[in-house]
Amino acid sequence: MPTPPPPPHRAAAFGSLDVATPELIRSVVDNVPTLIAYFDDQLVCRYANASYRRVFEAPGQPLEGAHFESLVLPSLRAFIMPRARAALTGVAQVFEYERPAVAGGKPMHVEVKYTPNVRDGTVRGMFVELHDISSHKYIESLVLEANRDLEERVQERTARLFDSEQRFRLMVDALHDYCIYFVDDAGHITDWTESAQRMHHLDAHQVLRQHFGLLMDASHPGRNPGTRSQLVRQAIDGGQAQSEGWQIRHGQSAFWAHSTFTALRDSRGGLQGLSIITKDMTATKRLEDVMHDLNQDLVQRVQERTCALTAANRDIDAFSHMVSHDLRAPLRHLSGYLMLLRDDLQPVLGDVACDAHTHLDAAEKSTQRLARMIEGVLDYARLGRSALELVPVDLEALIRGAAAACPDQRRQWQIASDWPLVLGDAALLGRLVAALLSNAVKFTRDAVSPLIEIGWELAPVHPVPGGAVVPLRGVRWWVRDNGVGFDSSRAQHMFVMFQRQHHSMDFEGEGVELALCQRIVTLHGGTIRIESRHRVGCTVEVTIPVAGADPPIDIEPP
């Protein structure tokens, strides 16, 4: 017999889909609702799927590397930690507990399984499975409450048969936030429980054989006869109907209620009436109203703030226009007239040094300085109005280019390599780099061996309680020189426009660049600070955040 052909490769049956790739497995695990994680024998998290991270991972605090105990609420550690340690001894654990609400969330009832990971007879860790059974518990509680009330009805019927009506009333279970009563297919109340009496503050003789609409406040949709009939018909036809609205509590203010109408049928499908389960939702309704009012107030405040910012921007535009035109025009006239005055006096004074020449030179320098100050103010104003074009920027290229533009055979440059990309506006970051390096060059020109060091590091992680850490937030880089420095005790207004630490006769400049640098760094969401000692040198340190950037930029440690 001919040899049958070998079976086709399994992968062919799935086309080009690779069913064994780690990416596919991770995708499948991340898309299951079960919370799954793995902890090693030291109870350090080594893996957690997306569902587990959504519940236990705080913003900026990755789960991988976190200790199991840091993820457990302090109030639950005495209950959970012994079970986790027992799992590491090889004993599987299955239990339930209710996790309290955390950070504005909701309480969560979970079913927990700790499965030891045993290899070669040694427990290497444990697998953690958490199933959110909150909805099941909630439904169970509703069903339990309804069953209890139904059981009370059965007991009442039994008590009537045995002539013990009083015994049934003593067995009625107390319900606090819920009540239940029964109506016929026309909506008339046939049975009024004590839970309903407590919630509505009405006795049975006041409501029996009355339509349930009498329990509705005037604003409730169920007050309308058409709506009442529709609710009953919907419950009979579909099994259930629901409504919300204000209901009366006799002698007190109305309460916000959620009512569920359920058709009750016997084993043959015959309609026996309807049950109405009502839950007091007043606290939830008031919270929603408060949140609505707060949102409305917030919207109004945002609108007012927007109007104020719009008005401020108009004022800035008017100021910039005034500075650009109304101030520079007379300044140009003054400069021109000084030049004419010098030309007129030249035949009389000649080239001989005198006070007139000195005064004219001082006046021309003052007008030039004032012009540069006006340009600085305009640049500062334009920075606040410009939109950032965020792209990946190579800081190292900007720094080396700016250093090459400052040739000096005596000056030494020490520039770190392998810089990470940062997210920023390339033009503004180029201006920032040029300004910081220009300052370092200016203040080291009188040094015997001028040296400028430029380095970088990833922004350090910050420990938080429980042993978890926040992710790296950005890149910190600095420009350090051995120039004249300044007295840091006199630098309270270092980044204020036109504030200088050295006299203009010693070092040129108008005191604008550092203010512009701070504005650029602030626009990028970063920080800038300066450390210095007189005659020792100066260090300018800039941190530009990159974590959480959109699009994200990966930063590899140096």
XYZ file of C-alpha atoms in Angstrom:
558
model
C 0.000 0.000 0.000
C 1.250 3.491 -0.730
C 2.401 5.444 2.265
C -0.211 8.062 3.203
C 1.006 11.639 2.983
C 2.068 13.196 6.269
C -0.562 15.357 7.960
C -0.282 19.041 7.156
C 1.681 21.165 9.564
C -0.549 22.447 12.330
C 0.341 26.051 11.609
C -1.046 25.675 8.113
C -4.477 25.037 9.535
C -4.435 28.530 10.971
C -3.065 30.268 7.895
C -0.449 32.811 8.852
C -1.577 32.996 12.522
C 1.169 31.951 14.913
C -0.799 30.527 17.832
C 2.281 30.027 19.986
C 3.731 33.519 19.999
C 4.210 35.165 23.415
C 2.482 38.266 22.041
C -0.681 36.314 21.269
C -0.628 34.573 24.654
C -0.162 37.918 26.459
C -2.993 39.435 24.372
C -5.317 36.571 25.307
C -4.429 36.808 29.012
C -4.777 40.601 28.999
C -8.281 40.360 27.525
C -9.770 37.960 30.047
C -11.798 39.570 32.874
C -10.064 37.397 35.487
C -7.336 39.211 37.457
C -4.166 37.142 36.982
C -0.712 37.704 38.467
C 2.397 35.727 39.368
C 4.577 36.286 42.459
C 7.911 34.571 43.069
C 8.941 32.804 46.259
C 9.847 36.189 47.783
C 6.315 37.477 47.006
C 7.651 39.904 44.403
C 5.344 40.494 41.427
C 6.815 39.164 38.181
C 3.745 39.421 35.956
C 0.239 40.893 36.040
C -2.336 40.986 33.278
C -4.267 44.109 32.292
C -7.276 43.330 34.509
C -5.016 42.916 37.579
C -3.155 46.147 36.817
C -6.354 48.140 36.446
C -7.321 47.287 40.028
C -3.976 47.223 41.856
C -1.616 49.468 39.880
C -1.490 53.084 41.014
C -0.586 55.816 38.477
C 3.165 55.887 38.002
C 3.746 52.733 40.119
C 4.320 49.591 37.980
C 3.325 46.290 39.537
C 6.297 44.315 38.212
C 8.865 44.391 41.000
C 6.352 45.401 43.710
C 6.056 43.260 46.850
C 2.802 41.421 47.389
C 2.254 42.957 50.837
C 2.449 46.510 49.417
C -0.565 45.726 47.219
C -2.698 44.564 50.144
C -4.698 47.155 52.033
C -3.446 47.478 55.638
C -6.863 46.508 56.977
C -6.710 43.186 55.076
C -3.099 42.122 55.641
C -3.816 40.095 58.765
C -6.440 38.161 56.748
C -4.575 37.728 53.435
C -0.852 37.474 54.214
C -1.080 34.132 56.147
C -2.864 32.616 53.134
C -0.213 33.893 50.744
C 2.551 32.426 52.916
C 0.656 29.141 53.130
C 0.552 29.012 49.323
C 4.345 29.341 49.255
C 4.513 26.194 51.383
C 2.665 24.311 48.648
C -0.902 24.514 50.017
C -3.369 25.941 47.494
C -5.702 28.604 48.858
C -9.280 29.377 47.790
C -11.297 31.986 49.661
C -13.472 35.077 49.290
C -13.255 38.554 50.737
C -14.607 42.049 50.172
C -12.057 44.644 49.124
C -13.072 48.136 50.368
C -13.375 51.052 47.966
C -10.011 52.623 47.050
C -9.378 56.111 45.535
C -13.008 56.887 44.786
C -13.747 53.416 43.376
C -16.349 50.914 44.490
C -16.037 48.031 46.948
C -15.271 44.754 45.205
C -16.135 41.249 46.354
C -13.609 38.774 44.960
C -13.043 35.054 44.854
C -9.310 34.365 45.282
C -7.191 31.380 44.282
C -3.503 31.052 45.217
C -1.968 28.166 43.279
C 1.613 27.161 44.212
C 4.076 26.952 41.322
C 5.918 23.718 42.108
C 8.862 22.695 39.968
C 11.295 19.908 40.771
C 9.604 19.492 44.139
C 10.271 23.131 45.094
C 7.719 25.943 45.377
C 9.022 28.661 43.051
C 6.155 31.087 43.544
C 2.404 31.271 43.270
C -0.207 32.063 40.659
C -2.903 34.495 41.775
C -6.412 34.482 40.308
C -9.050 36.985 41.380
C -12.600 36.773 40.084
C -14.803 39.819 40.582
C -18.036 38.362 41.942
C -19.457 41.695 43.114
C -22.369 41.559 40.667
C -23.147 37.999 41.701
C -23.073 38.965 45.363
C -25.266 41.968 44.667
C -27.779 39.829 42.789
C -27.609 37.212 45.507
C -28.334 39.853 48.125
C -31.313 41.138 46.128
C -32.608 37.634 45.570
C -31.969 36.803 49.217
C -33.902 39.852 50.352
C -36.731 39.083 47.935
C -36.717 35.431 48.968
C -36.843 36.409 52.582
C -39.879 38.541 51.989
C -41.464 35.826 49.870
C -40.728 33.348 52.627
C -42.490 35.662 55.024
C -45.513 35.585 52.734
C -45.458 31.787 52.691
C -45.161 31.767 56.445
C -48.076 34.189 56.660
C -50.230 31.880 54.548
C -49.176 28.954 56.724
C -49.893 30.964 59.838
C -53.374 31.776 58.518
C -54.043 28.077 57.954
C -53.025 27.395 61.527
C -54.751 30.483 62.857
C -51.472 32.186 63.798
C -51.509 35.515 61.919
C -49.590 37.080 64.759
C -46.749 34.582 64.439
C -46.157 35.579 60.772
C -45.864 39.271 61.599
C -43.163 38.520 64.157
C -41.169 36.610 61.536
C -41.150 39.359 58.932
C -37.515 40.153 58.262
C -36.375 43.747 58.568
C -35.224 45.471 55.422
C -33.501 48.837 55.675
C -32.760 50.264 52.252
C -35.199 47.946 50.457
C -38.860 47.143 50.761
C -41.159 44.724 48.963
C -44.899 44.556 48.512
C -47.294 42.824 46.117
C -49.925 43.975 43.653
C -52.391 42.284 41.344
C -52.427 42.503 37.553
C -54.302 45.817 37.789
C -51.702 47.366 40.104
C -53.767 47.271 43.322
C -51.827 46.427 46.493
C -52.701 42.956 47.762
C -50.025 42.446 50.418
C -48.229 45.104 52.422
C -45.077 43.964 54.253
C -43.480 45.500 57.297
C -40.464 46.513 55.190
C -42.814 48.555 52.982
C -44.531 49.978 56.063
C -41.178 51.131 57.475
C -40.056 52.694 54.220
C -43.310 54.526 53.400
C -44.544 55.079 56.978
C -47.982 53.818 55.949
C -49.965 51.070 57.655
C -51.540 48.192 55.792
C -55.127 49.512 56.183
C -54.073 52.728 54.447
C -52.780 51.057 51.303
C -54.386 47.627 50.849
C -56.634 47.461 47.749
C -55.310 50.904 46.749
C -53.364 51.429 43.537
C -49.577 51.549 43.989
C -49.647 54.983 42.320
C -50.625 56.525 45.648
C -47.028 55.879 46.803
C -45.611 58.047 44.029
C -44.750 61.693 44.502
C -46.449 64.169 42.201
C -43.230 64.443 40.130
C -42.879 60.653 39.690
C -43.676 59.350 36.166
C -45.671 56.543 37.803
C -48.173 59.107 39.010
C -49.527 59.185 35.471
C -52.167 56.447 34.950
C -50.820 55.656 31.487
C -47.307 55.143 32.795
C -48.560 52.943 35.660
C -50.458 50.703 33.267
C -47.428 50.534 30.982
C -45.166 49.399 33.858
C -47.587 46.652 34.873
C -48.081 45.497 31.281
C -44.320 45.517 30.615
C -43.686 43.397 33.739
C -46.405 40.911 32.791
C -45.256 40.614 29.164
C -41.511 40.764 29.685
C -41.129 39.473 33.222
C -39.759 42.707 34.690
C -40.050 46.492 34.493
C -38.181 49.260 36.282
C -38.810 52.896 37.178
C -37.131 55.687 39.110
C -38.505 58.774 40.772
C -39.560 60.443 43.990
C -41.872 58.444 46.265
C -43.688 59.543 49.378
C -42.738 58.806 52.974
C -45.774 59.766 55.013
C -45.074 62.615 57.402
C -41.590 63.206 55.974
C -39.953 64.434 52.786
C -40.046 62.317 49.647
C -37.208 59.900 48.854
C -35.663 58.912 45.531
C -36.530 55.286 44.767
C -35.655 52.629 42.220
C -38.516 50.130 41.834
C -38.420 46.749 40.110
C -41.709 45.161 39.039
C -41.556 41.363 38.668
C -44.331 39.103 37.402
C -44.953 36.080 39.689
C -46.148 32.915 37.966
C -46.933 29.436 39.188
C -45.505 26.202 37.848
C -48.034 26.208 34.999
C -47.219 29.800 34.013
C -50.337 31.292 35.523
C -49.964 34.883 36.749
C -50.173 35.128 40.537
C -49.551 38.848 40.760
C -46.512 41.113 40.796
C -43.873 41.945 43.372
C -42.493 45.461 43.647
C -39.029 45.816 45.170
C -38.149 49.403 46.034
C -34.678 50.619 46.963
C -34.046 53.948 48.692
C -31.530 55.746 46.415
C -31.821 59.195 48.010
C -28.143 59.408 48.979
C -27.056 58.433 45.466
C -29.483 60.923 43.916
C -28.260 63.742 46.139
C -24.666 62.888 45.295
C -25.529 62.990 41.598
C -27.237 66.340 42.074
C -24.222 67.684 43.957
C -21.906 66.434 41.223
C -24.144 68.030 38.602
C -24.111 71.340 40.473
C -20.346 71.125 40.885
C -19.937 70.421 37.190
C -22.153 73.356 36.322
C -20.152 75.553 38.683
C -16.930 74.266 37.183
C -18.157 74.969 33.661
C -19.111 78.483 34.711
C -15.739 79.039 36.379
C -13.932 77.726 33.305
C -15.945 80.101 31.134
C -15.162 83.000 33.469
C -11.480 82.040 33.525
C -11.492 81.740 29.735
C -13.006 85.209 29.446
C -10.400 86.551 31.878
C -7.570 84.896 29.936
C -8.997 86.224 26.685
C -9.063 89.722 28.157
C -5.516 89.255 29.499
C -4.343 88.080 26.081
C -5.903 91.152 24.522
C -4.044 93.295 27.038
C -0.801 91.435 26.223
C -1.414 91.940 22.512
C -2.033 95.639 23.084
C 1.085 95.894 25.254
C 3.203 94.053 22.692
C 1.900 96.305 19.929
C 2.641 99.368 22.037
C 6.164 98.166 22.844
C 6.815 97.126 19.252
C 5.644 100.367 17.663
C 5.059 103.193 20.136
C 8.298 102.685 22.114
C 10.681 101.650 19.376
C 9.736 104.535 17.095
C 10.904 107.339 19.459
C 13.933 105.218 20.339
C 14.915 105.085 16.664
C 14.389 108.855 16.472
C 16.600 109.382 19.518
C 19.340 107.208 18.038
C 19.115 109.058 14.727
C 19.300 112.472 16.374
C 22.358 111.387 18.380
C 24.069 110.420 15.147
C 23.136 113.806 13.613
C 24.365 115.606 16.742
C 27.701 113.765 16.530
C 28.019 114.740 12.865
C 27.173 118.387 13.677
C 29.739 118.527 16.488
C 32.482 116.720 14.585
C 33.826 119.899 12.851
C 33.911 121.699 16.189
C 35.232 118.991 18.498
C 37.310 116.975 16.080
C 38.757 113.708 17.379
C 40.044 115.147 20.641
C 38.751 113.255 23.693
C 36.384 115.380 25.727
C 33.270 115.171 27.852
C 31.009 115.776 24.844
C 32.301 112.622 23.101
C 31.933 110.662 26.335
C 28.370 111.842 26.833
C 27.435 111.039 23.256
C 28.944 107.527 23.559
C 27.037 106.942 26.812
C 23.779 108.141 25.273
C 24.225 105.888 22.223
C 25.033 102.870 24.410
C 21.946 103.562 26.545
C 19.681 103.729 23.510
C 21.179 100.500 22.169
C 20.713 98.803 25.562
C 17.125 100.038 25.771
C 16.488 98.638 22.276
C 17.853 95.259 23.327
C 15.687 95.301 26.454
C 12.594 96.044 24.362
C 13.479 93.153 22.061
C 13.849 90.927 25.137
C 10.410 91.910 26.417
C 8.876 91.188 23.020
C 10.634 87.812 22.840
C 9.363 86.958 26.322
C 5.796 87.881 25.377
C 5.964 85.942 22.102
C 7.141 82.804 23.954
C 3.986 82.750 26.034
C 1.760 82.919 22.937
C 3.541 80.466 20.669
C 2.241 76.895 20.214
C 4.739 74.095 20.841
C 5.501 71.701 17.987
C 6.426 68.609 19.999
C 8.738 66.212 18.194
C 11.560 63.873 19.285
C 14.613 66.133 19.717
C 18.291 65.130 19.787
C 19.671 67.281 22.604
C 23.217 66.070 22.046
C 23.229 67.393 18.473
C 21.920 70.777 19.649
C 24.567 70.996 22.381
C 27.503 70.010 20.173
C 26.346 72.444 17.495
C 26.109 75.305 19.990
C 29.554 74.440 21.456
C 31.115 74.430 17.971
C 29.793 77.963 17.447
C 31.892 79.198 20.408
C 35.521 78.603 19.260
C 38.230 79.251 21.825
C 41.536 77.382 21.891
C 41.877 77.783 25.674
C 38.415 76.536 26.589
C 37.813 72.837 27.238
C 34.472 71.155 26.585
C 33.418 67.916 28.284
C 30.153 66.731 26.712
C 28.555 63.414 27.652
C 27.488 61.026 24.885
C 24.559 58.666 24.168
C 21.893 61.216 25.027
C 18.280 60.032 24.880
C 15.714 61.759 22.721
C 13.346 64.125 24.482
C 9.933 65.361 23.448
C 9.964 69.086 22.801
C 9.965 72.003 20.404
C 13.259 71.816 18.522
C 13.510 75.587 17.902
C 12.847 76.546 21.523
C 15.153 73.853 22.912
C 17.859 75.043 20.507
C 17.454 78.566 21.846
C 17.580 77.247 25.430
C 20.822 75.354 24.753
C 22.398 78.322 22.955
C 21.545 80.698 25.818
C 22.913 78.416 28.570
C 26.155 77.698 26.696
C 26.580 81.366 25.794
C 26.293 82.300 29.471
C 28.855 79.647 30.436
C 31.271 80.948 27.765
C 30.776 84.564 28.849
C 31.431 83.977 32.533
C 34.512 81.756 31.970
C 36.408 84.100 29.669
C 38.587 85.402 32.521
C 39.305 81.906 33.941
C 42.886 80.625 33.724
C 41.781 77.236 32.325
C 38.131 77.645 31.308
C 36.189 74.384 31.490
C 32.544 73.704 30.632
C 31.016 70.305 31.485
C 27.690 69.147 30.062
C 26.170 65.882 31.313
C 22.872 64.082 31.703
C 21.104 61.388 33.690
C 17.671 59.877 33.910
C 15.493 61.546 36.519
C 15.749 59.278 39.614
C 12.897 57.138 40.882
C 11.285 58.132 44.167
C 10.441 55.412 46.732
C 6.923 55.322 48.111
C 5.475 53.437 51.125
C 5.247 49.714 50.556
C 8.403 49.401 48.481
C 6.839 50.413 45.155
C 8.492 52.978 42.911
C 7.268 55.552 40.407
C 8.591 55.331 36.827
C 11.348 57.517 35.409
C 9.877 60.921 34.664
C 12.410 62.496 32.321
C 15.958 63.571 31.569
C 17.997 65.845 33.832
C 20.916 67.602 32.147
C 23.258 70.312 33.335
C 25.818 72.897 32.199
C 28.660 73.359 34.731
C 31.464 75.926 34.395
C 34.414 77.143 36.474
C 33.781 80.824 35.829
C 33.255 83.758 38.157
C 29.981 82.448 39.586
C 27.936 84.649 41.898
C 26.761 84.901 45.485
C 23.696 82.624 45.672
C 22.364 84.526 48.705
C 21.740 87.485 46.392
C 19.968 85.467 43.699
C 16.374 85.566 44.949
C 15.193 86.972 41.616
C 17.464 85.005 39.318
C 14.806 84.369 36.670
C 13.166 87.812 36.786
C 13.510 89.966 33.675
C 16.407 92.467 33.755
C 17.793 91.133 37.070
C 21.588 90.841 36.839
C 24.181 89.383 39.202
C 27.126 91.269 37.618
C 27.601 94.865 36.555
C 27.092 95.579 32.859
C 30.606 97.070 32.710
C 32.061 93.666 33.676
C 29.856 91.378 31.588
C 27.558 92.355 28.774
C 23.887 91.393 28.761
C 20.536 92.799 29.758
C 19.365 90.158 32.252
C 16.876 88.651 29.806
C 18.286 85.248 28.826
C 17.641 83.390 32.098
C 14.037 84.603 32.177
C 13.599 83.354 28.594
C 15.245 80.040 29.534
C 12.855 79.545 32.432
C 9.892 80.361 30.163
C 11.005 77.754 27.614
C 11.514 75.062 30.274
C 8.135 75.855 31.862
C 6.389 75.570 28.494
C 7.856 72.050 28.237
C 6.562 71.143 31.708
C 10.076 70.964 33.179
C 12.137 72.667 35.874
C 15.317 74.731 35.931
C 17.548 75.649 38.851
C 20.969 77.219 39.386
C 23.688 76.553 41.959
C 26.744 78.777 42.252
C 29.479 80.091 44.510
C 31.342 83.314 44.005
C 34.659 82.791 42.127
C 34.073 79.009 42.033
C 31.659 78.473 39.144
C 28.057 77.896 38.290
C 25.797 74.905 37.467
C 22.518 75.253 35.593
C 20.336 72.126 35.832
C 17.327 71.474 33.570
C 14.831 68.612 33.816
C 12.539 67.906 30.869
C 9.816 65.334 31.554
C 9.296 62.620 28.991
C 7.408 59.809 30.770
C 3.834 59.606 29.512
C 4.702 61.672 26.451
C 2.364 61.400 23.479
C 3.740 59.824 21.407
C 5.791 57.999 24.072
C 9.587 58.035 23.841
C 11.567 55.121 25.206
C 14.500 56.142 27.424
C 17.267 53.613 27.885
C 19.416 53.997 31.029
C 22.973 55.177 30.286
